[in-house]
Short mmCIF file of C-alpha atoms and ligand atoms in Angstrom, two decimals:
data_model
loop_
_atom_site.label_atom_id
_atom_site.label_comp_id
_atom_site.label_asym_id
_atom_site.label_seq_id
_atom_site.Cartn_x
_atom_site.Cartn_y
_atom_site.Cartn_z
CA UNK A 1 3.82 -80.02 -21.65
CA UNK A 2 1.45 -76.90 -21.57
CA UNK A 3 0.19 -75.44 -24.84
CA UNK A 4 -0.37 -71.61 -24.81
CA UNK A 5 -3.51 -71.26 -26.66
CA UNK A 6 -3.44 -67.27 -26.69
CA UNK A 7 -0.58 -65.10 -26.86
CA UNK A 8 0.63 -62.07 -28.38
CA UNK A 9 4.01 -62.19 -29.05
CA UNK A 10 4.44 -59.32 -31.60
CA UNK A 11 3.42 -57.13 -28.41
CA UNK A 12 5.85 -54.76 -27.85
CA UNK A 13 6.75 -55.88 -24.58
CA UNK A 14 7.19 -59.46 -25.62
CA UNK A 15 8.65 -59.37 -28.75
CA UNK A 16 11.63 -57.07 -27.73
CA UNK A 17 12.63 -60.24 -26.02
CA UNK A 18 11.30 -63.19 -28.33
CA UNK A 19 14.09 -65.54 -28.02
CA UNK A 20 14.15 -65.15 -24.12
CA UNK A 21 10.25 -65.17 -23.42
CA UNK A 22 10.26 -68.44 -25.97
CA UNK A 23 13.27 -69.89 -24.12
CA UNK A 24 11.58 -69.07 -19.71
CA UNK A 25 8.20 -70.39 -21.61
CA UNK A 26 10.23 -73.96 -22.59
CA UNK A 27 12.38 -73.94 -19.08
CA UNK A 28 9.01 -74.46 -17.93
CA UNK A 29 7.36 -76.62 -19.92
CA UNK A 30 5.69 -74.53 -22.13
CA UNK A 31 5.75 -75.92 -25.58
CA UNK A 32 3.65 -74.95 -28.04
CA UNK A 33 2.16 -71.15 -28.91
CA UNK A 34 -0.73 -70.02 -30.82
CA UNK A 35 0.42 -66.32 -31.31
CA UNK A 36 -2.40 -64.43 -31.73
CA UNK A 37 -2.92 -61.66 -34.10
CA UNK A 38 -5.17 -58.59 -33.70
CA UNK A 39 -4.98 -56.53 -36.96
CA UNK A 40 -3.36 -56.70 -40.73
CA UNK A 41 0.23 -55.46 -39.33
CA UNK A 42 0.31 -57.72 -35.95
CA UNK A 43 -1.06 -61.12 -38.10
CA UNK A 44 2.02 -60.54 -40.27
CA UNK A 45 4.13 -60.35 -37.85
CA UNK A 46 2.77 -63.08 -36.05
CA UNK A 47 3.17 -64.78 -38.62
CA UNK A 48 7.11 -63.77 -39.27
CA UNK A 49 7.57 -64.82 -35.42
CA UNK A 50 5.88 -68.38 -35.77
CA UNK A 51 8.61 -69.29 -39.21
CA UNK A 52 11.39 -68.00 -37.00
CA UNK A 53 10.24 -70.02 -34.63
CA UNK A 54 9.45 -73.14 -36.15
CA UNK A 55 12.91 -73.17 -37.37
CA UNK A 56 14.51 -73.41 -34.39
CA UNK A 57 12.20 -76.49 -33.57
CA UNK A 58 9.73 -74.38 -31.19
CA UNK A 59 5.66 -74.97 -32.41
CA UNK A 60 4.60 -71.57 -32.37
CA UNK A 61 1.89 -70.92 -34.82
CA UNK A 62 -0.24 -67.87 -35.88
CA UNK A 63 -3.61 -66.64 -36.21
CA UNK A 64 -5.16 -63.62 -38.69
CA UNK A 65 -8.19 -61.49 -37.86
CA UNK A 66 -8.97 -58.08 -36.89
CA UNK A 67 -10.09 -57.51 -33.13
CA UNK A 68 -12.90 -55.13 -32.73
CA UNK A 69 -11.01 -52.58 -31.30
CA UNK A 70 -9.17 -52.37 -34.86
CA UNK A 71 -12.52 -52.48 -36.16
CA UNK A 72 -12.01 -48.92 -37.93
CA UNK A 73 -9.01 -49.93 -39.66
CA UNK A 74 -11.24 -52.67 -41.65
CA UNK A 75 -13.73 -50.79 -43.41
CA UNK A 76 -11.03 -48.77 -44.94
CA UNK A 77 -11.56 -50.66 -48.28
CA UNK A 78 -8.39 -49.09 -49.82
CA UNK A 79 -6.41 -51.34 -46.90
CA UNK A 80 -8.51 -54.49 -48.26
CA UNK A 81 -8.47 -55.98 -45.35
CA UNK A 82 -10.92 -59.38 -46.69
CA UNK A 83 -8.08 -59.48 -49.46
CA UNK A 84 -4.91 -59.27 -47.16
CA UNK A 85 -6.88 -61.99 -44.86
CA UNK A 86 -7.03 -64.96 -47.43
CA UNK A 87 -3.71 -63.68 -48.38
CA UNK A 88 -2.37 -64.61 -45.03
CA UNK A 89 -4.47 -67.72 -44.49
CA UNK A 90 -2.54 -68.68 -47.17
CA UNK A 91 0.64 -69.61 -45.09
CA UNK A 92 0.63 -72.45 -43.20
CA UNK A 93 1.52 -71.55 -40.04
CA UNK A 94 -2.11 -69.47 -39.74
CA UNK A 95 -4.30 -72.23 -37.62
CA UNK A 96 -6.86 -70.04 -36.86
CA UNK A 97 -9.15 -66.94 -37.36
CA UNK A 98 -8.70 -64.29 -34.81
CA UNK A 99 -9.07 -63.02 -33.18
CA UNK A 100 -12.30 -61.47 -33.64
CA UNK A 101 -15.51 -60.63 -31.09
CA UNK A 102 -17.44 -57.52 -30.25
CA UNK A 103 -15.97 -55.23 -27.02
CA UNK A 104 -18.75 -53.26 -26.05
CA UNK A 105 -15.89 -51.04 -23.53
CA UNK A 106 -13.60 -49.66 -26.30
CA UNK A 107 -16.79 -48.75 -28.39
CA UNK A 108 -17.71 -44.98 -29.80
CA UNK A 109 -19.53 -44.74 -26.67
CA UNK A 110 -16.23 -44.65 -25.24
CA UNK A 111 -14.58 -41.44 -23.27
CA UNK A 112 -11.08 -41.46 -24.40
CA UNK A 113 -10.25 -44.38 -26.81
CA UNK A 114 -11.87 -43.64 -30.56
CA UNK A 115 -13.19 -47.24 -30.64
CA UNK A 116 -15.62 -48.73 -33.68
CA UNK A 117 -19.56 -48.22 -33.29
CA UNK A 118 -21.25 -51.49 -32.56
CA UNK A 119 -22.67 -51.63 -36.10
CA UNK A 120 -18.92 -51.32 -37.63
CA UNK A 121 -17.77 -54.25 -35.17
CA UNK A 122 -20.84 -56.27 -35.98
CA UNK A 123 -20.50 -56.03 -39.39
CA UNK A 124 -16.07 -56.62 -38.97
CA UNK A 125 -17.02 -59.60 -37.55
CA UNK A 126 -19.67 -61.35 -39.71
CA UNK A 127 -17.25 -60.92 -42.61
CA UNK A 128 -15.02 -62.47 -40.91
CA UNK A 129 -16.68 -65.28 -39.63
CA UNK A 130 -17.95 -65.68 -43.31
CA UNK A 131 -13.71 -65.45 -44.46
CA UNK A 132 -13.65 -68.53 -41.81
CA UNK A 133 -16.24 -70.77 -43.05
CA UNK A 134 -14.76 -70.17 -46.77
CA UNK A 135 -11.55 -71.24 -45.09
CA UNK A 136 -12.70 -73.89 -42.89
CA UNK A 137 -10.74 -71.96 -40.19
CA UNK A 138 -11.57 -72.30 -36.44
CA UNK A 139 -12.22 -69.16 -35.16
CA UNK A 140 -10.45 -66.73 -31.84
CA UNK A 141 -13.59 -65.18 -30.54
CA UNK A 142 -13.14 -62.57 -28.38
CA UNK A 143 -16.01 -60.46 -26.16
CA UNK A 144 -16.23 -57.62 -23.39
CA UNK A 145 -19.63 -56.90 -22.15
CA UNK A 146 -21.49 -58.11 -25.54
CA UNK A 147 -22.42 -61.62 -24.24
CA UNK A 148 -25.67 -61.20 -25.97
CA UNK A 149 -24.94 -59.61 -29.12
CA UNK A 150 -22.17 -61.50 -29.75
CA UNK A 151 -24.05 -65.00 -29.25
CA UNK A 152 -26.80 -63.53 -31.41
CA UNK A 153 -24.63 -63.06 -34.56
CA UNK A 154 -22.50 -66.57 -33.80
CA UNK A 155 -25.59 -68.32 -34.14
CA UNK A 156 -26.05 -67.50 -37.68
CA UNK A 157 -22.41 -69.25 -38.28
CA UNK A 158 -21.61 -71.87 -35.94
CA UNK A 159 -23.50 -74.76 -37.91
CA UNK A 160 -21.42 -73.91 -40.70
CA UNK A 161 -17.72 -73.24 -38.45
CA UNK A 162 -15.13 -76.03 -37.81
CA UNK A 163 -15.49 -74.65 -34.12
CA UNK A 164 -13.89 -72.30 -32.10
CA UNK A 165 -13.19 -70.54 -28.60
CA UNK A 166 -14.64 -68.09 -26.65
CA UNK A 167 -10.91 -66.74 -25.36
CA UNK A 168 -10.26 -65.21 -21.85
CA UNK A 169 -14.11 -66.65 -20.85
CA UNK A 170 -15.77 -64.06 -17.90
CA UNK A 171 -18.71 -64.35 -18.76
CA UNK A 172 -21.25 -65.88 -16.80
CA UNK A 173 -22.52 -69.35 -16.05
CA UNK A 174 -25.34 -69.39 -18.37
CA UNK A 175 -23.76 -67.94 -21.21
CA UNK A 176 -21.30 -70.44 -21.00
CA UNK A 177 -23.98 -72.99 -21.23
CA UNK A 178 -24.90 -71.41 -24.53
CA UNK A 179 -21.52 -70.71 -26.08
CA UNK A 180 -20.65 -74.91 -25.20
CA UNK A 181 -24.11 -75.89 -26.66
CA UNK A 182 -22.99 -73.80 -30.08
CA UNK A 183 -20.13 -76.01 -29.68
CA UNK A 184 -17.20 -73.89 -28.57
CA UNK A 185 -14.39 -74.11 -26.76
CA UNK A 186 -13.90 -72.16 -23.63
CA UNK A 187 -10.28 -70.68 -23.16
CA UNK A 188 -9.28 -69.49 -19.50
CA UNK A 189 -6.82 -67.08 -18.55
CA UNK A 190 -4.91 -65.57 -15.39
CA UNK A 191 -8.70 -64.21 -14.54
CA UNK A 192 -9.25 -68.06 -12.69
CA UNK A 193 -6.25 -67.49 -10.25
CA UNK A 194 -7.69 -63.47 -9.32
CA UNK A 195 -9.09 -63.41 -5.76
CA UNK A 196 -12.29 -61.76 -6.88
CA UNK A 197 -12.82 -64.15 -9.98
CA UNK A 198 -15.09 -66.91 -7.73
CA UNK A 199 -17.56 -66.63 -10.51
CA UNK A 200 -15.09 -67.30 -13.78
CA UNK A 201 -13.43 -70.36 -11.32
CA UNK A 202 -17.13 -71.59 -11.36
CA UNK A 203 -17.50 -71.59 -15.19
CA UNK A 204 -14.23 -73.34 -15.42
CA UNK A 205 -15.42 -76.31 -13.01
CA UNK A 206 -18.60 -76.62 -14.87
CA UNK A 207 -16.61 -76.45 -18.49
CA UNK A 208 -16.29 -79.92 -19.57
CA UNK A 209 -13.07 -81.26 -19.87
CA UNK A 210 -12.86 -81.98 -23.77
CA UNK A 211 -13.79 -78.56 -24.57
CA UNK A 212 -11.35 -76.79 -22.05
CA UNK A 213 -8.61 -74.58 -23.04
CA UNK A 214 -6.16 -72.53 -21.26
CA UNK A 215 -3.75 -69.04 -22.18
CA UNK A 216 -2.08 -66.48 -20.55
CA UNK A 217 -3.33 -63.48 -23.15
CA UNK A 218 0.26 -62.43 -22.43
CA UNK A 219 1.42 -59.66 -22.02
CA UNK A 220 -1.98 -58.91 -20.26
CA UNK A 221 -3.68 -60.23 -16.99
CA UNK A 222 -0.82 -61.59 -15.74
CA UNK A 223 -1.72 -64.44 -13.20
CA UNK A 224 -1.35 -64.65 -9.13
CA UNK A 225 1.57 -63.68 -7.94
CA UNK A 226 2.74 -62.01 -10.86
CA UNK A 227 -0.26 -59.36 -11.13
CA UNK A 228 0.93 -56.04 -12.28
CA UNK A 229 3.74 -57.36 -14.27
CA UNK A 230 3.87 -58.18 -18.03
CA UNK A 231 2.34 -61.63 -18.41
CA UNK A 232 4.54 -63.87 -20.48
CA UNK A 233 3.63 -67.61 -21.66
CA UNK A 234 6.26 -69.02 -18.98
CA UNK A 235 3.19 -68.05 -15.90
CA UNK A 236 0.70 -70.73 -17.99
CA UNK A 237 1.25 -73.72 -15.29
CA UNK A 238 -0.46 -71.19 -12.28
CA UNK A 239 -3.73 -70.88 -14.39
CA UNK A 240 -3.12 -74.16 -15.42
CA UNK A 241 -3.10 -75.57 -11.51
CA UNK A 242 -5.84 -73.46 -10.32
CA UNK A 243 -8.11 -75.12 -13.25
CA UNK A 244 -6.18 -78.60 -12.16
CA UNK A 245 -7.53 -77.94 -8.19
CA UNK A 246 -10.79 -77.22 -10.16
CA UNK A 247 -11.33 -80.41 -11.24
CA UNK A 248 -9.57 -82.12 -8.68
CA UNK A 249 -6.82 -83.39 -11.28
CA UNK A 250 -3.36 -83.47 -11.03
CA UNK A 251 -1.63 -79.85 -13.19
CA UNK A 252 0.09 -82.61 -15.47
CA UNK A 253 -3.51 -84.26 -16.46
CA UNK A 254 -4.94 -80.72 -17.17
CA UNK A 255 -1.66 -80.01 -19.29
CA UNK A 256 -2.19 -83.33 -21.21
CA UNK A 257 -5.94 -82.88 -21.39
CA UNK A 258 -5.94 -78.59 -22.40
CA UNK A 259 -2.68 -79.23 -24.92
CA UNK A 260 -4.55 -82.41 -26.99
CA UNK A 261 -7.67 -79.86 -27.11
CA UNK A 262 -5.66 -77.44 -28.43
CA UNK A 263 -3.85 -78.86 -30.91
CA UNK A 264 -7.22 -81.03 -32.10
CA UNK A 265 -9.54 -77.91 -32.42
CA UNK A 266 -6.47 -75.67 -34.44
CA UNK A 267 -5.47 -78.89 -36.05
CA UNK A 268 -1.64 -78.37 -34.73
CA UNK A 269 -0.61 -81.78 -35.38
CA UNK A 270 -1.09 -81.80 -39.48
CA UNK A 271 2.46 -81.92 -41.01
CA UNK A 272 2.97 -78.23 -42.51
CA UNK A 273 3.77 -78.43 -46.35
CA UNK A 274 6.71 -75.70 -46.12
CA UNK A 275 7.75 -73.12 -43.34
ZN1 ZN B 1 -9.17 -60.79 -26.51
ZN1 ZN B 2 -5.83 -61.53 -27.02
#
């Protein structure tokens, strides 16, 4: 059983087929879903997805949080985003805050996309770090080319944050060292199976097993041999044998082993009070 720990299944490309990317992900032994939210509208309707869901028997649950490339959209106080955040938190099928991070490509330094200063996305994401720690929320960290900014603000919060994972890890080795020693989680996509990725195949060897976690990111970076195409949570076993070879374990040990971290660190096993 392989537990998708980051998906977006209110993207347009998935959710025009929910029921038949839920049912390829089961046929092959996907089984659980953490659908992943990126802004007010898309946490909501994460949400939505994970009750329809859950009624049909399928554990798909939801995170809340504001990516910084929606970074602009949270400092528009008349949306009140901090407000519409504990309001959602508030359901208990949200397991998680996020996801949230610095991307230092879709800044304002950016050619084409009208992305958030650094400042804005800073200061997007130490409210909501502080909206996690008032929740006791793990937290759905996300980064692009802000390794060192981004560790530099986490520092301030991790003492006080019931953990969290550095999602789609490319980073180098030594900033993994650092994220594992603030005591994160590392969360591997597709990027392990790429040709080119020798360096993100060597962080995931070195990751420790207890603090290993795997995703598709679906629909993006879609895994060998399905590159180009919309990713989907049914292509989770390739990244999950590629980090299986890794380790020299068997794909069924790294599903048991990535699916217990899972559910432990977004605490997937507590009973929820009402759906
Ligand atoms: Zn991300
Ligand atoms: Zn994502």
């Amino acid at each position: 059983m392989f537990l998708d720990s980051h998906c977006h299944l209110t993207s347009p490309e998935l959710a025009v087929d929910f029921d038949g990317v839920l049912e390829r992900a089961l046929a092959n032994g996907v089984t659980g879903f953490l659908n992943i939210g990126d802004n007010i509208e898309s946490s909501q309707a994460a949400c939505v997805q994970a009750a329809q869901a859950q009624q049909k028997g399928i554990t798909v649950w939801a995170t809340a949080g504001v990516h910084p490339q929606h970074a602009l959209e949270y400092n528009d106080q008349s949306a009140g985003t901090t407000e519409a955040l504990f309001a959602l938190a508030k359901n208990p099928l949200i397991r998680a805050i996020g996801e949230i991070g610095l991307d230092f490509v879709y800044d304002d330094q950016h050619p084409q996309y009208p992305g958030a200063s650094r400042e804005v996305q800073a200061d997007v994401l130490r409210q909501q770090l502080e909206i996690a720690i008032t929740l006791s929320l793990p937290v759905v960290i996300h980064n692009r080319e802000a390794d060192e900014a981004l560790l530099a603000i986490i520092k301030d919060y991790s003492s006080q944050l019931p953990g969290g994972v550095f999602h789609c890890f490319g980073s180098p080795l030594e900033i993994a060292r650092r994220v594992l020693d603030l005591g994160f989680h590392l969360g591997f996509t597709g990027l392990v199976t790429f040709k080119n990725a020798e360096a993100v195949r060597e962080v995931a060897k070195f990751c420790p097993l207890d603090r290993l976690l795997i995703e598709t990111d679906a629909p993006y970076l879609a895994p060998v041999p399905y590159r180009g195409k919309t990713n989907e949570p049914s292509y989770l076993p390739r990244v999950a044998e590629t980090v299986a070879s890794l380790h020299n374990l068997e794909v069924q040990e790294i599903a048991a082993i990535t699916t217990h971290n899972a559910m432990q660190l977004f605490h997937l096993d507590e009973k929820q009070a009402e759906i």
